[in-house]
Coordinates of C-alpha atoms and ligand atoms in Angstrom, one line a residue:
X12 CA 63.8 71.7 95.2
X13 CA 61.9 70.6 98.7
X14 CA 63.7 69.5 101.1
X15 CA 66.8 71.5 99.9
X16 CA 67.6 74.8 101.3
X17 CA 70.2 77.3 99.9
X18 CA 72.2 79.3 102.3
X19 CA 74.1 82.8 100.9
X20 CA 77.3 83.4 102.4
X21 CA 79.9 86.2 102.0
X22 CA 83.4 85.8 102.4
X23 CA 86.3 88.0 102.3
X24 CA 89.5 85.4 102.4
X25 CA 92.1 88.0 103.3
X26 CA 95.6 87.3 104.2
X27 CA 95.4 88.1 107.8
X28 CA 91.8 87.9 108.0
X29 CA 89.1 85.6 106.9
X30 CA 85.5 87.2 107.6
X31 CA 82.1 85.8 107.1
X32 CA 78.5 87.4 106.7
X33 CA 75.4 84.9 106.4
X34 CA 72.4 86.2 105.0
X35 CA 70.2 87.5 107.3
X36 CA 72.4 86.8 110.2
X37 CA 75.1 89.4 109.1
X38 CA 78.9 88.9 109.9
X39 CA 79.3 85.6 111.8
X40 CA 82.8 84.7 111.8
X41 CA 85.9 86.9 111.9
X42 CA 89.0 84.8 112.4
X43 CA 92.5 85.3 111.7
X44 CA 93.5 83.5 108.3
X45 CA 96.0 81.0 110.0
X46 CA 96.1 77.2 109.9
X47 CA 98.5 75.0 112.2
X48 CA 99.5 71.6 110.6
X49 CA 101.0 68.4 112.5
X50 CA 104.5 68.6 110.0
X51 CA 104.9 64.5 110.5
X52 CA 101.3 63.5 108.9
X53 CA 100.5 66.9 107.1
X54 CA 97.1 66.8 109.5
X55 CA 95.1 70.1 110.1
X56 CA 95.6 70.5 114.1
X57 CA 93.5 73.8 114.6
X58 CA 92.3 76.9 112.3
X59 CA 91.4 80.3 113.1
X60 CA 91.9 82.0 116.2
X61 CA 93.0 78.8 117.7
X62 CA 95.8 78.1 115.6
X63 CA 96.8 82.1 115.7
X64 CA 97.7 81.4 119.0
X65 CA 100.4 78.8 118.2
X66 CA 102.3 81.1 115.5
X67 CA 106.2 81.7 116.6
X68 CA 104.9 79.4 119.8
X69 CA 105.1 75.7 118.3
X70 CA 107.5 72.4 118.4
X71 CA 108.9 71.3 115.9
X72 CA 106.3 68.3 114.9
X73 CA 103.7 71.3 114.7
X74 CA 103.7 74.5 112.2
X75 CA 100.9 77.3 112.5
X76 CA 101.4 79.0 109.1
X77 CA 99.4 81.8 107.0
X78 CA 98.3 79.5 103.7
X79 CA 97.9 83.0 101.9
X80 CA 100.7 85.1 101.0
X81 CA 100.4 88.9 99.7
X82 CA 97.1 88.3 98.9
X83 CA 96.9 85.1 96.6
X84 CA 96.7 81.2 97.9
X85 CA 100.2 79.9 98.4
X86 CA 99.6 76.6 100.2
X87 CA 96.6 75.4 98.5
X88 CA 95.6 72.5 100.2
X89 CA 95.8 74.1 103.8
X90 CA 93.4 77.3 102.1
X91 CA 90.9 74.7 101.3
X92 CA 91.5 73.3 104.6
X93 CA 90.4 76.3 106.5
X94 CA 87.7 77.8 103.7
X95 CA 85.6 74.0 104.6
X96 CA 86.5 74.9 108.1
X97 CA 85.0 78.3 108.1
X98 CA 82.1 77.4 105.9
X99 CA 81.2 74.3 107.9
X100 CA 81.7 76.7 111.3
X101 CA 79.5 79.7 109.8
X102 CA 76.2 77.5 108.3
X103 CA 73.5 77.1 110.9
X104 CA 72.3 73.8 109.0
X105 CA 73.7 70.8 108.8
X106 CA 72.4 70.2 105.0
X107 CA 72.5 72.7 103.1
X108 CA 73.6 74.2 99.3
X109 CA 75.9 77.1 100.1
X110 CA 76.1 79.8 97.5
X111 CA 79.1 81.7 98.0
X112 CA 80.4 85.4 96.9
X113 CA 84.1 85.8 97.6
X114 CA 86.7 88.9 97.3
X115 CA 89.9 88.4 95.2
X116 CA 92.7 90.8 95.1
X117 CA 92.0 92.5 91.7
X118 CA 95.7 92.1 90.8
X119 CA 95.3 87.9 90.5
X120 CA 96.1 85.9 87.2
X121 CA 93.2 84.1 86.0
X122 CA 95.1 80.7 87.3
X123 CA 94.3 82.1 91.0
X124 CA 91.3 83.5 90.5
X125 CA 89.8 80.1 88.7
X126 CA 91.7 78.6 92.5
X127 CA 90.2 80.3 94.6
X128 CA 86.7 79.5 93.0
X129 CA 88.0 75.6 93.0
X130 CA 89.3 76.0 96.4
X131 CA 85.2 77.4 98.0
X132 CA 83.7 74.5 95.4
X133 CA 85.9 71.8 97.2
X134 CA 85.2 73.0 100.5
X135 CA 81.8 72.8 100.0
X136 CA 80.2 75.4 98.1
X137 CA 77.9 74.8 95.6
X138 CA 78.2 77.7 94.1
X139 CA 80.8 80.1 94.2
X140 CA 81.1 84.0 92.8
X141 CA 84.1 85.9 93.1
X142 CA 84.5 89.7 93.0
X143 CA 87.2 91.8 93.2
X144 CA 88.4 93.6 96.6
X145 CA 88.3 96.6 95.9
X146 CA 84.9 96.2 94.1
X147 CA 83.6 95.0 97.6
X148 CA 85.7 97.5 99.8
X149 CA 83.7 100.2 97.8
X150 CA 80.5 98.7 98.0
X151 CA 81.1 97.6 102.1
X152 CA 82.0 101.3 102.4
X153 CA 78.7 102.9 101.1
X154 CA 80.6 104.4 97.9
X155 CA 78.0 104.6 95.1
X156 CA 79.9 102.5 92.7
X157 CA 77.1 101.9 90.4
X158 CA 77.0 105.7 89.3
X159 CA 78.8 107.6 86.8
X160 CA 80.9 109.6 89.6
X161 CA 84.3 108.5 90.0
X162 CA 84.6 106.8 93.5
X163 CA 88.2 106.1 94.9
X164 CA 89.0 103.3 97.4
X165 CA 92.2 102.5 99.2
X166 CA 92.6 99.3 101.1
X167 CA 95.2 98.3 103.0
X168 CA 95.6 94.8 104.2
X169 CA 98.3 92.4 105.7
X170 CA 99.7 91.2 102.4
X171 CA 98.7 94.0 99.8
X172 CA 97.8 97.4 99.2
X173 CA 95.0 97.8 96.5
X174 CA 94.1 101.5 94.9
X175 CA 91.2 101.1 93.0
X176 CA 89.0 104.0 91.3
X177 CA 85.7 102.9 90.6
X178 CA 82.6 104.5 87.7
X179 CA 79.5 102.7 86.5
X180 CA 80.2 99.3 88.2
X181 CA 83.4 99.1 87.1
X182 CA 86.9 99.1 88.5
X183 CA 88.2 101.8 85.3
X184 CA 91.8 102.1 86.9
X185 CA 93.7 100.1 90.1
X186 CA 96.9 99.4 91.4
X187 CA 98.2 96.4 93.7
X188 CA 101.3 96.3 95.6
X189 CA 102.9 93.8 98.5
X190 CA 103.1 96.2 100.7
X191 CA 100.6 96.3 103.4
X192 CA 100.5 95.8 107.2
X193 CA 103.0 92.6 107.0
X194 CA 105.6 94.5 105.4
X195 CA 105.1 97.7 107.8
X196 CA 105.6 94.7 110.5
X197 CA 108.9 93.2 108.9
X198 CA 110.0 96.6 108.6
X199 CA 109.9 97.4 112.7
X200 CA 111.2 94.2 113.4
X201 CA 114.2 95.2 110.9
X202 CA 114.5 98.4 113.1
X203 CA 114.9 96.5 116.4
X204 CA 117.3 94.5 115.3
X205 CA 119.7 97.3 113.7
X206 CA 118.8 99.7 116.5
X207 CA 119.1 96.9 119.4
X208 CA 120.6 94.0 118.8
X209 CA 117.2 92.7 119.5
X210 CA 115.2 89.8 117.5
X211 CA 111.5 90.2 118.1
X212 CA 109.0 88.2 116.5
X213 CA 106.1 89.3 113.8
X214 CA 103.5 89.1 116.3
X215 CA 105.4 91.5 118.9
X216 CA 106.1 93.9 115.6
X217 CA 102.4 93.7 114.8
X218 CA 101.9 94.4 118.5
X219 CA 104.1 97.4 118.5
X220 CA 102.5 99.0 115.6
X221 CA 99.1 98.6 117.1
X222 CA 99.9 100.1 119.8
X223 CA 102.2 102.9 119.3
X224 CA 102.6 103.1 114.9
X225 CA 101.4 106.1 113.0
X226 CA 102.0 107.6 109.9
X227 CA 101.9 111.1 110.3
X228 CA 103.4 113.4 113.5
X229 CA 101.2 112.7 117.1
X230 CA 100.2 115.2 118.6
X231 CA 101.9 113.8 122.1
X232 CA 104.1 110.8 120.7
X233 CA 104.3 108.0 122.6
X234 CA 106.9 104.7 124.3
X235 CA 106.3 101.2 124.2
X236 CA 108.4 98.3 125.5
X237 CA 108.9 95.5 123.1
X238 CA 110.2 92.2 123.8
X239 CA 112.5 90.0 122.2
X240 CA 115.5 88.0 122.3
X241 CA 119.4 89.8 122.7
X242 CA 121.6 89.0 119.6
X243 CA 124.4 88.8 121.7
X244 CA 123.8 87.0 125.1
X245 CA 120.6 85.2 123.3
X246 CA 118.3 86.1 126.8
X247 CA 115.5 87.7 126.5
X248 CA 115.6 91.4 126.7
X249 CA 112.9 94.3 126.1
X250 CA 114.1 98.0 125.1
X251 CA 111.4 101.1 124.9
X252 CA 110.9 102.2 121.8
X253 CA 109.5 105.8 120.7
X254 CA 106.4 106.3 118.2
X255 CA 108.8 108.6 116.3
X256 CA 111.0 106.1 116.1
X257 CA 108.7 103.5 114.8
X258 CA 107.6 106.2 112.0
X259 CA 111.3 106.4 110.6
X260 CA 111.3 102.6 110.5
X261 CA 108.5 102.3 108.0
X262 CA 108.6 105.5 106.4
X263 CA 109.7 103.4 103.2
X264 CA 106.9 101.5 103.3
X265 CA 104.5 104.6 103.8
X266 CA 106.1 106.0 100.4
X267 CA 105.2 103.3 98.7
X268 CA 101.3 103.3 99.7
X269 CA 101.7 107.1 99.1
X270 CA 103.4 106.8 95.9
X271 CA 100.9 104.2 94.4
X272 CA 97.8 106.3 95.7
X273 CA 99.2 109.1 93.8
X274 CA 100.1 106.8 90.2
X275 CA 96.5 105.6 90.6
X276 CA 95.6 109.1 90.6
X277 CA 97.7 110.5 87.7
X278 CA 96.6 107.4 85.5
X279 CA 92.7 108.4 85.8
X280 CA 90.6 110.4 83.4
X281 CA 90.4 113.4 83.9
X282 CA 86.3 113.4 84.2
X283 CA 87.0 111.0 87.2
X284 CA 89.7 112.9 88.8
X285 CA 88.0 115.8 89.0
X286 CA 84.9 114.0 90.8
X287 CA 87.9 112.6 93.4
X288 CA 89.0 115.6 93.9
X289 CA 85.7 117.0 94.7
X290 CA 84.4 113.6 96.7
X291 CA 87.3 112.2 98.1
X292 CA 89.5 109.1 98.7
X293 CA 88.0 106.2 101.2
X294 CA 90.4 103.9 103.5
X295 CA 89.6 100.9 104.1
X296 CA 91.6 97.5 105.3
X297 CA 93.1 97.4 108.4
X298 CA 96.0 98.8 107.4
X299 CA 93.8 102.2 107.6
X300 CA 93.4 102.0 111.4
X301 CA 96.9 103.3 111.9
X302 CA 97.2 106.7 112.9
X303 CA 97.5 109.6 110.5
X304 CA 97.5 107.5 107.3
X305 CA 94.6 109.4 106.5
X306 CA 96.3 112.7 107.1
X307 CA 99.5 111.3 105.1
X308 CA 97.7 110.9 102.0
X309 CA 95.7 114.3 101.9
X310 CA 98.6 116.2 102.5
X311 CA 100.5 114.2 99.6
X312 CA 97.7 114.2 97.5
X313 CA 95.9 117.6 98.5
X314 CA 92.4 115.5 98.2
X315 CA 90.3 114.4 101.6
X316 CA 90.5 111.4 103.1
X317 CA 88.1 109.8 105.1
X318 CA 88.5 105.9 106.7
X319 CA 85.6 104.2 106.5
X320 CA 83.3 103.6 109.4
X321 CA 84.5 99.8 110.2
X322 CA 87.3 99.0 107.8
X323 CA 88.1 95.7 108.8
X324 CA 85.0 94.5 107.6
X325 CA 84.0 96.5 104.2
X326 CA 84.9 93.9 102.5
X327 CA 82.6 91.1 103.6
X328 CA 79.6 93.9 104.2
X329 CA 80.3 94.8 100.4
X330 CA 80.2 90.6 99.3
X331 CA 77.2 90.7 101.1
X332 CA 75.1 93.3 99.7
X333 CA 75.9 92.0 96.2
X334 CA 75.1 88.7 97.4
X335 CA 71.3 90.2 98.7
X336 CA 70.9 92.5 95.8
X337 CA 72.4 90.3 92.5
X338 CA 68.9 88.6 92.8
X339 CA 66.8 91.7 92.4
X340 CA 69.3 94.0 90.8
X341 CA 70.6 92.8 87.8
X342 CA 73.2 95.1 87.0
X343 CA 75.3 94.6 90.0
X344 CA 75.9 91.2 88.2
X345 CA 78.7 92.9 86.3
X346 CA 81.0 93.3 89.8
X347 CA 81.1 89.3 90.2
X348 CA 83.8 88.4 87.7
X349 CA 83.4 85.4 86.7
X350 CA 80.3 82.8 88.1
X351 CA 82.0 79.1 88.7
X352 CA 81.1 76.4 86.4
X353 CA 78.0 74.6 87.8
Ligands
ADP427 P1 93.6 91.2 104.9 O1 92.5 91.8 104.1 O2 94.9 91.1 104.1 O3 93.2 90.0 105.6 P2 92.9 93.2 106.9 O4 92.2 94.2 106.2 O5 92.2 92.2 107.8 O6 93.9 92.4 106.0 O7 94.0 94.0 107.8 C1 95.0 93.3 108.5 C2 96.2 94.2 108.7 O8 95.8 95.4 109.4 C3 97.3 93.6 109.5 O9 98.6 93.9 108.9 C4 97.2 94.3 110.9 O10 98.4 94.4 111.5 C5 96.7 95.7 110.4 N1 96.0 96.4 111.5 C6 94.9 95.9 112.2 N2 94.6 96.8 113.2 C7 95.5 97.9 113.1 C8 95.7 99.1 113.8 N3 94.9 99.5 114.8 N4 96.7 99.9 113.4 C9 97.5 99.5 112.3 N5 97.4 98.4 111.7 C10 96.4 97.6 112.0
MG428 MG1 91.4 92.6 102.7

């Protein structure tokens, strides 16, 4: 078709963080998954980064909300919203057919799965491919999926903690649960308030665990001061909290991630076990980046754990690669799930 120019993007729609690779051009856009809405006239005010900026800060005429919940679409029309506003931001043409391969919690119905697709299509896709997270996380993290070694990948996001183990191009055993970085958040603002009378918001708790969370014993353990408002007099207030402290508060969570890592494990054949055992579990998400995770799960698992080089961004680098080698390489066709109806 002259005149008419196809352009191959990757996107990883995540529930904190929407990322986008272009090929050729790599990853382009990396923006939190937020949209802020005028509440009177249900108008898109800002998306992205810009509208990040007005969570827990806005009037009452204006709401800056997260349209994806633990890990599938829950406001439809506002994902749409920002997926067009991503796309349109990420193309360096103005006219263009935009093919797109997109990640998808593997633990989605077909009813959000066939969304999602709908959801890229009305935003302006021509095309659209979806593959499953984990797949992706693999692939992003250099894991030779397409082999017949068993390959294990654990990604921990903002709404959802995927275990996935991986042979011959195929996920052969996962495990999905809500719990993931929001929760761990929830879970130290929880704390605060028990432990202080203090009400901090889920940006401060996401601050806090950034800053001073871990998993596993620090070697020197460290104080932070959060912010918030007093219970009691209703001023604001801030109180130094301890990293140890911080652990206790989302030790439950931490079990969880533990305890599905380990299911996931006991589940497998044995064949592919043994190959973990022997190769190892990879982190990715950014739930990985806290400190000691890694450590956590080998010693509850007795395996190795390695987090992968940048793992706030396996995902997109994995739709990527598929995207630039389905072409050529015919059997990676078998990761994309389902192609859209064209
Ligand atoms: P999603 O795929 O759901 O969009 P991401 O993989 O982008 O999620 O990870 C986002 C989550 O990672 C958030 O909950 C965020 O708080 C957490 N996170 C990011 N950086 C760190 C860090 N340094 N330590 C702990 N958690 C982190
Ligand atoms: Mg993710």
């Amino acid at each position: 078709m002259r005149g008419y120019f196809w352009e191959d993007l990757g996107i990883d729609l995540g529930t904190a963080n929407t990322l986008v690779c272009v090929e050729g051009r790599g990853i382009v856009l990396r923006e939190p998954s937020v949209v802020a809405v005028d509440t009177n006239t249900g108008t898109v005010l800002a998306v992205g980064a810009e509208a990040q900026r007005m969570l827990g800060r806005t009037p009452s005429s204006i709401s800056a909300i997260r349209p994806l919940r633990d890990g599938v679409i829950a406001d439809y029309d506002q994902t749409q919203a920002m997926l067009r506003h991503f796309i349109g931001k990420s193309s360096s043409r103005r006219f263009v057919f935009h093919r797109v391969v997109i990640g998808i919690p593997s633990g989605v119905t077909e009813v959000e799965r066939l969304a999602v697709i709908e959801a890229c299509r009305r935003a302006g896709a021509t095309r659209a491919y979806v593959i499953e997270e984990p797949m992706a996380a693999a692939i992003g993290a250099g894991l030779p999926v397409a082999e017949p070694t068993g390959s294990m990948i654990v990604d921990i996001g903002g709404g959802t903690t995927e275990v996935a183990i991986i042979s011959l191009a195929g996920i052969v055993n996962c495990r999905s649960i809500r719990i993931a970085g929001d929760e761990i958040d929830e879970a130290i603002a929880n704390y605060i308030r028990r432990a202080y009378n203090l009400f901090i918001g889920e940006r401060s708790a996401e601050r806090a665990k950034i800053e001073i969370g871990s998993a596993y014993p620090l070697e020197e353990e460290m104080t932070y001061e959060v912010r918030g408002r007093d219970l009691v007099t209703g001023l604001p207030r801030g109180v130094i909290i301890s990293s140890e402290d911080l652990r206790v508060a989302i030790q439950e969570e931490l079990n969880a991630i533990v305890e599905t890592v380990k299911l996931t494990l006991e589940t497998a054949p044995p064949e592919l076990a043994a190959d973990i055992i022997q190769r190892g579990i990879v982190m990715a998400g950014g739930g990985a980046l806290l400190r000691g995770i890694d450590r956590l799960i080998s010693d509850e698992t007795g395996i190795p754990v390695v987090v992968a080089h940048d793992p706030l961004s396996c995902v997109v680098i994995g739709t990527g690669q598929v995207m630039e080698e389905v072409h050529r390489n015919p059997q990676l066709r078998k990761v994309l799930v389902q192609a859209s109806r064209d």
